[in-house]
mmCIF file of C-alpha atoms in Angstrom:
data_model
loop_
_atom_site.group_PDB
_atom_site.id
_atom_site.type_symbol
_atom_site.label_atom_id
_atom_site.label_comp_id
_atom_site.label_asym_id
_atom_site.label_seq_id
_atom_site.Cartn_x
_atom_site.Cartn_y
_atom_site.Cartn_z
ATOM 1 C CA MET U 201 125.226 -23.915 -25.307
ATOM 2 C CA SER U 202 122.346 -21.549 -26.362
ATOM 3 C CA LYS U 203 122.867 -19.012 -29.404
ATOM 4 C CA ASN U 204 122.323 -15.752 -27.846
ATOM 5 C CA GLY U 205 119.357 -13.631 -29.759
ATOM 6 C CA ASP U 206 117.590 -16.204 -31.577
ATOM 7 C CA THR U 207 114.375 -17.929 -30.067
ATOM 8 C CA ILE U 208 111.170 -19.108 -31.348
ATOM 9 C CA PHE U 209 108.039 -19.260 -29.080
ATOM 10 C CA LEU U 210 105.566 -22.042 -28.512
ATOM 11 C CA LEU U 211 102.452 -21.446 -27.976
ATOM 12 C CA SER U 212 100.710 -24.328 -25.996
ATOM 13 C CA GLN U 213 97.075 -25.350 -25.374
ATOM 14 C CA PRO U 214 95.883 -23.763 -22.410
ATOM 15 C CA GLY U 215 97.588 -20.464 -23.895
ATOM 16 C CA SER U 216 100.613 -20.578 -21.901
ATOM 17 C CA LEU U 217 103.549 -19.662 -24.465
ATOM 18 C CA GLU U 218 106.962 -20.299 -23.780
ATOM 19 C CA ARG U 219 110.041 -19.978 -24.950
ATOM 20 C CA VAL U 220 112.664 -21.842 -26.372
ATOM 21 C CA PRO U 221 116.203 -21.077 -27.677
ATOM 22 C CA ARG U 222 118.999 -21.805 -30.090
ATOM 23 C CA ALA U 223 120.985 -24.655 -29.407
ATOM 24 C CA GLU U 224 124.205 -25.747 -30.907
ATOM 25 C CA TYR U 225 124.464 -29.599 -31.347
ATOM 26 C CA ASP U 226 126.700 -31.318 -29.405
ATOM 27 C CA SER U 227 128.878 -32.756 -31.985
ATOM 28 C CA GLU U 228 128.768 -32.729 -36.256
ATOM 29 C CA GLU U 229 127.537 -36.785 -36.025
ATOM 30 C CA LEU U 230 124.723 -36.000 -34.165
ATOM 31 C CA LEU U 231 123.124 -33.818 -36.848
ATOM 32 C CA GLN U 232 124.648 -36.340 -39.541
ATOM 33 C CA SER U 233 122.726 -39.162 -37.817
ATOM 34 C CA LEU U 234 119.520 -36.846 -37.847
ATOM 35 C CA ILE U 235 119.535 -36.377 -41.357
ATOM 36 C CA GLU U 236 119.939 -40.196 -41.943
ATOM 37 C CA LYS U 237 117.031 -40.840 -39.246
ATOM 38 C CA TYR U 238 114.763 -38.009 -41.142
ATOM 39 C CA PRO U 239 116.172 -37.128 -44.231
ATOM 40 C CA ASP U 240 112.721 -34.416 -44.700
ATOM 41 C CA LEU U 241 115.170 -32.075 -42.591
ATOM 42 C CA LEU U 242 117.033 -31.475 -46.123
ATOM 43 C CA ALA U 243 113.546 -29.026 -46.982
ATOM 44 C CA GLY U 244 111.932 -31.869 -49.629
ATOM 45 C CA GLU U 245 109.134 -28.517 -49.653
ATOM 46 C CA GLN U 246 111.314 -25.880 -49.944
ATOM 47 C CA ILE U 247 113.443 -26.868 -52.347
ATOM 48 C CA GLN U 248 110.559 -27.895 -55.009
ATOM 49 C CA PRO U 249 107.172 -26.464 -54.029
ATOM 50 C CA GLU U 250 105.429 -27.588 -57.164
ATOM 51 C CA GLU U 251 106.353 -31.534 -56.354
ATOM 52 C CA PRO U 252 107.921 -31.793 -52.834
ATOM 53 C CA ILE U 253 111.195 -33.964 -53.170
ATOM 54 C CA ARG U 254 110.954 -37.331 -51.375
ATOM 55 C CA TRP U 255 114.004 -38.757 -50.461
ATOM 56 C CA LEU U 256 115.806 -42.415 -50.529
ATOM 57 C CA LEU U 257 119.084 -42.688 -48.495
ATOM 58 C CA VAL U 258 121.165 -44.563 -50.138
ATOM 59 C CA SER U 259 123.936 -44.305 -47.575
ATOM 60 C CA ARG U 260 126.034 -42.590 -45.494
ATOM 61 C CA GLU U 261 130.090 -42.144 -45.360
ATOM 62 C CA ALA U 262 129.821 -43.671 -49.402
ATOM 63 C CA GLY U 263 133.186 -44.235 -50.622
ATOM 64 C CA ILE U 264 134.027 -42.468 -53.450
ATOM 65 C CA PRO U 265 137.454 -43.407 -56.303
ATOM 66 C CA ASP U 266 139.182 -41.230 -57.771
ATOM 67 C CA ALA U 267 140.499 -43.226 -60.775
ATOM 68 C CA GLU U 268 138.972 -46.599 -62.417
ATOM 69 C CA GLY U 269 139.332 -49.673 -60.547
ATOM 70 C CA ALA U 270 140.689 -47.425 -57.504
ATOM 71 C CA SER U 271 139.714 -47.556 -54.174
ATOM 72 C CA ASP U 272 137.996 -45.252 -52.048
ATOM 73 C CA ARG U 273 139.563 -41.829 -51.783
ATOM 74 C CA TRP U 274 136.585 -39.888 -50.278
ATOM 75 C CA ALA U 275 133.706 -40.354 -48.309
ATOM 76 C CA ILE U 276 130.179 -38.205 -49.302
ATOM 77 C CA ASP U 277 128.701 -37.613 -45.808
ATOM 78 C CA HIS U 278 125.167 -38.939 -47.067
ATOM 79 C CA LEU U 279 124.400 -40.097 -50.866
ATOM 80 C CA LEU U 280 119.989 -39.678 -51.822
ATOM 81 C CA LEU U 281 118.169 -40.052 -54.210
ATOM 82 C CA ASP U 282 114.682 -38.098 -55.059
ATOM 83 C CA GLN U 283 111.685 -39.330 -56.637
ATOM 84 C CA LEU U 284 113.569 -38.066 -60.171
ATOM 85 C CA GLY U 285 116.152 -40.153 -59.647
ATOM 86 C CA ARG U 286 118.479 -37.402 -59.081
ATOM 87 C CA PRO U 287 121.249 -37.918 -56.983
ATOM 88 C CA THR U 288 121.976 -36.001 -54.115
ATOM 89 C CA PHE U 289 125.341 -35.084 -52.429
ATOM 90 C CA VAL U 290 124.906 -34.426 -48.633
ATOM 91 C CA GLU U 291 127.944 -32.748 -46.876
ATOM 92 C CA VAL U 292 127.128 -31.444 -43.039
ATOM 93 C CA LYS U 293 129.750 -29.276 -41.064
ATOM 94 C CA ARG U 294 128.583 -27.150 -38.145
ATOM 95 C CA SER U 295 129.501 -23.632 -37.536
ATOM 96 C CA THR U 296 132.539 -24.175 -35.482
ATOM 97 C CA ASP U 297 134.213 -25.846 -37.938
ATOM 98 C CA SER U 298 136.234 -23.698 -39.982
ATOM 99 C CA ARG U 299 136.961 -25.740 -43.140
ATOM 100 C CA ILE U 300 132.765 -25.014 -44.062
ATOM 101 C CA ARG U 301 134.557 -21.294 -44.876
ATOM 102 C CA ARG U 302 135.668 -22.648 -48.295
ATOM 103 C CA ASP U 303 137.610 -26.173 -48.289
ATOM 104 C CA VAL U 304 133.874 -27.586 -48.104
ATOM 105 C CA VAL U 305 133.329 -26.360 -51.340
ATOM 106 C CA GLY U 306 135.809 -28.182 -52.931
ATOM 107 C CA GLN U 307 135.675 -31.049 -51.044
ATOM 108 C CA MET U 308 132.158 -31.227 -52.521
ATOM 109 C CA LEU U 309 132.657 -30.760 -56.049
ATOM 110 C CA ASP U 310 135.529 -33.833 -56.030
ATOM 111 C CA TYR U 311 133.130 -35.778 -55.218
ATOM 112 C CA ALA U 312 130.841 -35.320 -57.888
ATOM 113 C CA ALA U 313 132.920 -35.473 -60.397
ATOM 114 C CA ASN U 314 134.729 -38.515 -59.361
ATOM 115 C CA ALA U 315 131.171 -40.280 -58.519
ATOM 116 C CA GLN U 316 129.697 -39.643 -61.965
ATOM 117 C CA SER U 317 133.590 -40.864 -63.838
ATOM 118 C CA TYR U 318 133.564 -44.088 -61.349
ATOM 119 C CA TRP U 319 129.929 -44.603 -59.861
ATOM 120 C CA PRO U 320 128.513 -47.115 -62.117
ATOM 121 C CA ILE U 321 125.246 -47.876 -61.326
ATOM 122 C CA ASP U 322 125.755 -51.080 -59.710
ATOM 123 C CA ARG U 323 127.657 -49.588 -57.727
ATOM 124 C CA ILE U 324 124.116 -47.325 -56.429
ATOM 125 C CA ARG U 325 122.364 -49.809 -56.331
ATOM 126 C CA SER U 326 124.757 -52.026 -54.348
ATOM 127 C CA MET U 327 125.092 -49.571 -51.180
ATOM 128 C CA ALA U 328 120.974 -48.849 -51.455
ATOM 129 C CA ALA U 329 120.607 -52.940 -51.348
ATOM 130 C CA ASP U 330 123.190 -53.004 -48.653
ATOM 131 C CA ARG U 331 121.335 -49.994 -46.685
ATOM 132 C CA TYR U 332 117.778 -51.520 -46.903
ATOM 133 C CA GLY U 333 118.430 -55.112 -46.143
ATOM 134 C CA GLY U 334 118.332 -56.928 -49.648
ATOM 135 C CA MET U 335 117.242 -56.318 -53.058
ATOM 136 C CA ASP U 336 113.260 -57.037 -52.482
ATOM 137 C CA SER U 337 113.197 -54.573 -49.987
ATOM 138 C CA LEU U 338 114.746 -51.995 -51.554
ATOM 139 C CA GLU U 339 112.178 -52.453 -54.268
ATOM 140 C CA GLU U 340 109.743 -51.461 -51.790
ATOM 141 C CA GLU U 341 111.257 -48.752 -50.514
ATOM 142 C CA ILE U 342 111.461 -47.266 -54.131
ATOM 143 C CA HIS U 343 107.666 -47.900 -55.048
ATOM 144 C CA ARG U 344 106.991 -46.128 -51.204
ATOM 145 C CA LEU U 345 109.000 -43.467 -52.864
ATOM 146 C CA LEU U 346 107.155 -43.157 -56.531
ATOM 147 C CA ALA U 347 103.848 -44.202 -54.698
ATOM 148 C CA SER U 348 102.320 -40.806 -55.692
ATOM 149 C CA ASP U 349 103.573 -40.732 -59.607
ATOM 150 C CA ALA U 350 102.071 -42.484 -62.023
ATOM 151 C CA LEU U 351 102.594 -46.280 -61.504
ATOM 152 C CA ASP U 352 103.620 -48.424 -64.524
ATOM 153 C CA GLU U 353 104.182 -52.191 -64.387
ATOM 154 C CA PRO U 354 106.182 -52.676 -60.649
ATOM 155 C CA SER U 355 109.499 -54.469 -62.758
ATOM 156 C CA GLY U 356 109.679 -52.309 -65.564
ATOM 157 C CA ARG U 357 108.827 -48.826 -62.796
ATOM 158 C CA ILE U 358 111.831 -49.961 -61.143
ATOM 159 C CA GLU U 359 114.136 -50.493 -64.457
ATOM 160 C CA ALA U 360 113.173 -47.231 -65.383
ATOM 161 C CA TYR U 361 113.648 -45.626 -62.174
ATOM 162 C CA TRP U 362 117.364 -46.946 -62.469
ATOM 163 C CA SER U 363 117.950 -46.100 -65.917
ATOM 164 C CA ARG U 364 117.115 -42.056 -64.436
ATOM 165 C CA VAL U 365 119.574 -42.320 -62.201
ATOM 166 C CA ASP U 366 122.346 -43.374 -64.290
ATOM 167 C CA GLU U 367 121.028 -41.167 -66.488
ATOM 168 C CA ASN U 368 120.809 -37.711 -63.950
ATOM 169 C CA LEU U 369 124.161 -38.760 -62.858
ATOM 170 C CA ARG U 370 126.142 -39.157 -66.365
ATOM 171 C CA ASN U 371 125.094 -36.046 -67.506
ATOM 172 C CA GLY U 372 125.974 -34.067 -64.408
ATOM 173 C CA HIS U 373 121.736 -33.935 -63.247
ATOM 174 C CA VAL U 374 123.044 -33.809 -59.582
ATOM 175 C CA ARG U 375 122.251 -31.916 -55.645
ATOM 176 C CA LEU U 376 124.921 -30.838 -53.718
ATOM 177 C CA LEU U 377 123.499 -29.642 -50.715
ATOM 178 C CA PHE U 378 125.775 -28.304 -48.091
ATOM 179 C CA VAL U 379 124.339 -28.356 -44.305
ATOM 180 C CA ALA U 380 125.343 -26.720 -41.091
ATOM 181 C CA ASP U 381 123.620 -25.701 -38.217
ATOM 182 C CA GLU U 382 124.365 -22.225 -39.862
ATOM 183 C CA LEU U 383 126.077 -21.518 -43.167
ATOM 184 C CA PRO U 384 128.489 -18.813 -42.874
ATOM 185 C CA ARG U 385 127.445 -15.563 -44.940
ATOM 186 C CA GLU U 386 130.786 -16.745 -47.631
ATOM 187 C CA LEU U 387 129.340 -19.660 -48.378
ATOM 188 C CA ARG U 388 125.966 -18.941 -48.934
ATOM 189 C CA ARG U 389 127.208 -16.283 -51.594
ATOM 190 C CA VAL U 390 129.248 -18.929 -53.241
ATOM 191 C CA ILE U 391 126.154 -21.391 -53.271
ATOM 192 C CA GLU U 392 124.464 -18.891 -54.787
ATOM 193 C CA PHE U 393 126.683 -18.233 -57.151
ATOM 194 C CA LEU U 394 127.203 -21.463 -58.429
ATOM 195 C CA ASN U 395 123.865 -22.612 -58.290
ATOM 196 C CA GLU U 396 123.342 -19.456 -60.671
ATOM 197 C CA GLN U 397 126.120 -20.286 -63.420
ATOM 198 C CA MET U 398 125.746 -24.726 -63.414
ATOM 199 C CA PRO U 399 122.883 -24.492 -65.602
ATOM 200 C CA ARG U 400 122.818 -28.793 -64.429
ATOM 201 C CA VAL U 401 123.988 -28.834 -61.335
ATOM 202 C CA GLU U 402 121.826 -27.407 -58.415
ATOM 203 C CA VAL U 403 123.830 -26.068 -55.795
ATOM 204 C CA LEU U 404 121.751 -25.482 -52.358
ATOM 205 C CA GLY U 405 122.317 -25.066 -48.486
ATOM 206 C CA ILE U 406 120.093 -25.713 -45.828
ATOM 207 C CA ASP U 407 120.679 -24.055 -42.244
ATOM 208 C CA VAL U 408 119.313 -27.001 -39.770
ATOM 209 C CA ARG U 409 118.528 -25.011 -36.411
ATOM 210 C CA GLN U 410 118.110 -26.294 -33.326
ATOM 211 C CA TYR U 411 115.878 -24.601 -30.806
ATOM 212 C CA ALA U 412 115.712 -26.364 -26.987
ATOM 213 C CA GLY U 413 113.476 -26.014 -24.055
ATOM 214 C CA GLU U 414 113.036 -28.173 -21.078
ATOM 215 C CA ASN U 415 111.268 -30.813 -22.257
ATOM 216 C CA LEU U 416 111.768 -30.729 -26.409
ATOM 217 C CA LYS U 417 113.394 -29.824 -28.835
ATOM 218 C CA VAL U 418 112.616 -28.257 -32.448
ATOM 219 C CA LEU U 419 114.956 -28.245 -35.809
ATOM 220 C CA VAL U 420 113.834 -25.942 -37.713
ATOM 221 C CA PRO U 421 115.104 -26.396 -41.833
ATOM 222 C CA ARG U 422 115.827 -22.842 -44.023
ATOM 223 C CA LEU U 423 116.831 -23.572 -47.852
ATOM 224 C CA ILE U 424 120.013 -21.312 -49.001
ATOM 225 C CA GLY U 425 120.611 -20.175 -52.072
ATOM 226 C CA GLN U 426 117.926 -20.594 -54.387
ATOM 227 C CA THR U 427 117.183 -17.439 -56.446
ATOM 228 C CA GLU U 428 113.862 -16.962 -58.493
ATOM 229 C CA PHE U 429 116.302 -17.076 -61.920
ATOM 230 C CA ALA U 430 118.152 -20.643 -60.514
ATOM 231 C CA ARG U 431 115.162 -21.676 -59.663
ATOM 232 C CA GLN U 432 113.012 -21.068 -62.809
ATOM 233 C CA GLU U 433 116.259 -22.416 -64.912
ATOM 234 C CA LYS U 434 116.363 -25.695 -63.468
ATOM 235 C CA ARG U 435 112.792 -26.126 -62.694
ATOM 236 C CA SER U 436 112.605 -29.968 -64.028
ATOM 237 C CA PRO U 437 111.434 -30.635 -67.284
ATOM 238 C CA THR U 438 109.361 -33.766 -65.619
ATOM 239 C CA LEU U 439 107.356 -31.710 -63.997
ATOM 240 C CA ARG U 440 104.223 -31.430 -66.049
ATOM 241 C CA ALA U 441 101.065 -29.860 -64.844
ATOM 242 C CA ARG U 442 98.509 -31.582 -63.122
ATOM 243 C CA THR U 443 95.143 -32.486 -64.100
ATOM 244 C CA ASP U 444 92.290 -31.817 -61.418
ATOM 245 C CA ALA U 445 88.650 -32.723 -61.232
ATOM 246 C CA ARG U 446 87.043 -31.213 -63.924
ATOM 247 C CA SER U 447 89.437 -32.087 -66.519
ATOM 248 C CA PHE U 448 89.652 -35.483 -65.331
ATOM 249 C CA LEU U 449 85.729 -35.881 -65.596
ATOM 250 C CA ASP U 450 85.514 -34.713 -68.701
ATOM 251 C CA SER U 451 87.364 -37.181 -70.751
ATOM 252 C CA CYS U 452 85.413 -40.014 -68.629
ATOM 253 C CA PRO U 453 82.593 -41.633 -70.300
ATOM 254 C CA GLU U 454 79.435 -40.359 -68.795
ATOM 255 C CA ASP U 455 78.991 -43.446 -66.505
ATOM 256 C CA VAL U 456 81.961 -43.507 -65.700
ATOM 257 C CA ALA U 457 82.220 -40.246 -64.571
ATOM 258 C CA ARG U 458 79.317 -40.313 -62.332
ATOM 259 C CA PHE U 459 81.233 -43.426 -60.350
ATOM 260 C CA PHE U 460 84.597 -40.902 -60.223
ATOM 261 C CA ALA U 461 82.196 -38.234 -59.088
ATOM 262 C CA ALA U 462 80.484 -39.984 -56.413
ATOM 263 C CA THR U 463 83.930 -41.744 -55.041
ATOM 264 C CA LEU U 464 86.166 -38.190 -54.988
ATOM 265 C CA GLN U 465 82.933 -36.310 -53.083
ATOM 266 C CA GLU U 466 82.923 -39.443 -50.363
ATOM 267 C CA ALA U 467 86.841 -39.333 -49.986
ATOM 268 C CA GLY U 468 86.498 -36.084 -49.170
ATOM 269 C CA GLU U 469 83.465 -36.146 -47.165
ATOM 270 C CA ARG U 470 85.728 -38.652 -44.613
ATOM 271 C CA ASP U 471 88.344 -35.998 -44.744
ATOM 272 C CA LEU U 472 90.732 -38.251 -47.165
ATOM 273 C CA VAL U 473 93.459 -36.626 -49.097
ATOM 274 C CA ILE U 474 93.536 -36.349 -52.965
ATOM 275 C CA TYR U 475 96.078 -36.108 -55.050
ATOM 276 C CA TRP U 476 96.257 -34.871 -58.549
ATOM 277 C CA GLY U 477 98.556 -36.440 -60.685
ATOM 278 C CA VAL U 478 99.629 -35.655 -64.636
ATOM 279 C CA LYS U 479 96.540 -37.864 -65.763
ATOM 280 C CA GLY U 480 94.740 -39.345 -62.584
ATOM 281 C CA PHE U 481 94.578 -39.005 -59.009
ATOM 282 C CA SER U 482 95.134 -40.846 -55.802
ATOM 283 C CA ILE U 483 93.641 -40.808 -52.429
ATOM 284 C CA ARG U 484 95.300 -41.052 -49.904
ATOM 285 C CA VAL U 485 94.813 -42.428 -46.258
ATOM 286 C CA PRO U 486 95.982 -40.734 -42.649
ATOM 287 C CA ARG U 487 97.031 -44.023 -40.795
ATOM 288 C CA HIS U 488 96.644 -43.450 -36.949
ATOM 289 C CA SER U 489 100.306 -41.838 -36.786
ATOM 290 C CA GLY U 490 99.461 -39.416 -38.760
ATOM 291 C CA GLU U 491 101.609 -40.995 -42.343
ATOM 292 C CA LEU U 492 99.396 -40.687 -45.309
ATOM 293 C CA CYS U 493 99.435 -44.151 -47.165
ATOM 294 C CA SER U 494 98.419 -44.237 -50.639
ATOM 295 C CA VAL U 495 95.606 -46.996 -51.918
ATOM 296 C CA PHE U 496 93.865 -46.434 -54.535
ATOM 297 C CA TYR U 497 93.812 -44.965 -57.752
ATOM 298 C CA GLY U 498 92.064 -43.614 -60.798
ATOM 299 C CA PHE U 499 93.271 -43.262 -64.109
ATOM 300 C CA PRO U 500 91.193 -41.879 -66.943
ATOM 301 C CA PRO U 501 91.011 -43.323 -70.502
ATOM 302 C CA ASP U 502 93.976 -44.158 -72.348
ATOM 303 C CA SER U 503 96.267 -43.405 -69.347
ATOM 304 C CA HIS U 504 98.833 -47.110 -69.330
ATOM 305 C CA TYR U 505 98.313 -48.283 -72.251
ATOM 306 C CA GLN U 506 94.535 -48.715 -71.578
ATOM 307 C CA HIS U 507 91.929 -47.525 -73.905
ATOM 308 C CA VAL U 508 89.381 -47.709 -71.086
ATOM 309 C CA PRO U 509 89.456 -45.719 -67.654
ATOM 310 C CA PHE U 510 90.269 -47.821 -64.764
ATOM 311 C CA ILE U 511 91.036 -48.176 -61.045
ATOM 312 C CA ARG U 512 93.965 -49.374 -58.700
ATOM 313 C CA ALA U 513 94.081 -51.376 -55.999
ATOM 314 C CA TYR U 514 97.857 -50.391 -54.829
ATOM 315 C CA LEU U 515 99.378 -52.342 -51.772
ATOM 316 C CA GLY U 516 102.810 -51.080 -51.573
ATOM 317 C CA ASP U 517 102.141 -48.517 -48.696
ATOM 318 C CA LEU U 518 101.108 -51.933 -46.521
ATOM 319 C CA SER U 519 103.822 -53.912 -46.806
ATOM 320 C CA SER U 520 104.880 -53.657 -44.069
ATOM 321 C CA SER U 521 101.450 -54.323 -42.309
ATOM 322 C CA ASP U 522 100.629 -57.887 -41.263
ATOM 323 C CA ASP U 523 97.305 -57.731 -42.927
ATOM 324 C CA ALA U 524 98.498 -56.508 -46.327
ATOM 325 C CA GLU U 525 97.723 -59.709 -48.124
ATOM 326 C CA GLY U 526 94.013 -59.870 -46.250
ATOM 327 C CA ILE U 527 93.255 -56.653 -47.658
ATOM 328 C CA ARG U 528 94.411 -57.724 -51.114
ATOM 329 C CA ARG U 529 92.163 -60.883 -50.559
ATOM 330 C CA ARG U 530 89.051 -58.737 -49.923
ATOM 331 C CA PHE U 531 89.313 -56.489 -52.959
ATOM 332 C CA LEU U 532 90.248 -59.303 -55.321
ATOM 333 C CA ALA U 533 87.132 -61.033 -53.688
ATOM 334 C CA VAL U 534 84.476 -58.149 -54.766
ATOM 335 C CA ALA U 535 85.712 -57.555 -58.124
ATOM 336 C CA PRO U 536 87.888 -58.937 -61.018
ATOM 337 C CA PHE U 537 90.698 -57.164 -60.774
ATOM 338 C CA ILE U 538 94.125 -57.837 -62.592
ATOM 339 C CA GLU U 539 96.782 -58.481 -60.292
ATOM 340 C CA LYS U 540 100.124 -56.347 -61.686
ATOM 341 C CA GLY U 541 103.179 -58.072 -59.589
ATOM 342 C CA ARG U 542 103.384 -57.803 -55.893
ATOM 343 C CA PHE U 543 101.725 -54.326 -55.126
ATOM 344 C CA THR U 544 98.951 -53.749 -57.828
ATOM 345 C CA LEU U 545 95.596 -54.654 -58.462
ATOM 346 C CA ASP U 546 93.776 -52.960 -61.556
ATOM 347 C CA LEU U 547 90.075 -52.854 -62.884
ATOM 348 C CA SER U 548 89.294 -51.415 -65.987
ATOM 349 C CA LEU U 549 86.218 -49.649 -65.618
ATOM 350 C CA GLN U 550 83.540 -50.567 -68.544
ATOM 351 C CA ASP U 551 79.318 -51.038 -67.970
ATOM 352 C CA GLU U 552 79.719 -54.600 -66.688
ATOM 353 C CA SER U 553 82.306 -53.839 -64.101
ATOM 354 C CA LEU U 554 80.750 -50.501 -62.581
ATOM 355 C CA THR U 555 79.163 -52.633 -59.904
ATOM 356 C CA THR U 556 81.926 -54.486 -58.700
ATOM 357 C CA ALA U 557 84.280 -50.954 -59.114
ATOM 358 C CA LYS U 558 81.598 -49.616 -56.698
ATOM 359 C CA LYS U 559 81.861 -52.877 -54.521
ATOM 360 C CA ALA U 560 85.736 -52.292 -54.165
ATOM 361 C CA VAL U 561 85.433 -48.631 -53.133
ATOM 362 C CA ALA U 562 83.343 -50.102 -50.436
ATOM 363 C CA VAL U 563 86.526 -52.183 -49.583
ATOM 364 C CA LEU U 564 88.120 -48.968 -49.660
ATOM 365 C CA TRP U 565 86.255 -47.321 -47.131
ATOM 366 C CA GLU U 566 86.435 -50.289 -44.882
ATOM 367 C CA VAL U 567 90.569 -50.483 -44.889
ATOM 368 C CA SER U 568 90.794 -46.584 -44.396
ATOM 369 C CA ALA U 569 88.588 -46.929 -41.799
ATOM 370 C CA GLU U 570 91.494 -49.579 -40.320
ATOM 371 C CA LEU U 571 94.017 -47.657 -40.906
ATOM 372 C CA ARG U 572 92.862 -44.749 -39.243
ATOM 373 C CA ARG U 573 92.292 -46.658 -36.462
ATOM 374 C CA GLY U 574 95.226 -48.151 -36.360
ATOM 375 C CA GLY U 575 94.337 -51.665 -36.986
#
């Protein structure tokens, strides 16, 4: 069924204009399934523009008890984690469901309060491992989740991440998301009020509107309830200022700075994506599918407990590719990288290693071209 008066227009390449009217979801189950399959519909870029939220879906219909050792009493529609280890509870309703105006708020608060008290961290890890087919596969997913952040030792990074999840849950640093095709006005006001009045809990709504044309469907998420006051008050303390090219290069010895400058310039000429972190940068390669793949990092002196600058080849985003091990061997063949766990190769940049570092960068350009071609 279409929603009268709500339409978007698509301008095709030949110049024709297609009217795409808004349409209701056939069922609540359909909307839940879309969020399960495409967590990016939860508007991470709108929630946190400075560092867009990246999602790890832990479980759908995650059971929550109401007492120590009791069986599950409730089930939250979706449980997710973000790259900062913040648990996110998602409750989905259609606008036609009368419970969306009142009951859903009480339900969500029950879920969050009892999960805080009666979910040990091992329970969350176990749910996530079940979803991804075991702990090894789950660790790969977490590496991908954290790939654009500063990389520590892989094993220590995983444990540090779960410690953050546990600390956030125990301290009430959680996110509550009310999701619908259209949130009613009464619920929007409640969401905005709760988000301003609850200093630790982020309470937000998301409309995921559906528009259906003859040959396509368009999904448009829109964030509800985040006032500028609440956004500033709840800005994560872990979101420190990023470095930039000038500051980064100024912090490096002259020869190393020239090496990094040449690498960054060529990455730009090759239309690769350069992402600046708190201390260093990563080079992200667009795959043939359009997905960005983090492959290469540069760090200045005095980062990650190293007193000299270094480069890092990261294979975590390639772990599903048949040729991932071959790419590892190619990097190791041209430079004396130190292997740091399953995914990470590090090379310190000193006078004697700059020549081999340039050979490693040449391998990066080869690999980036292959990924773009879909090879």
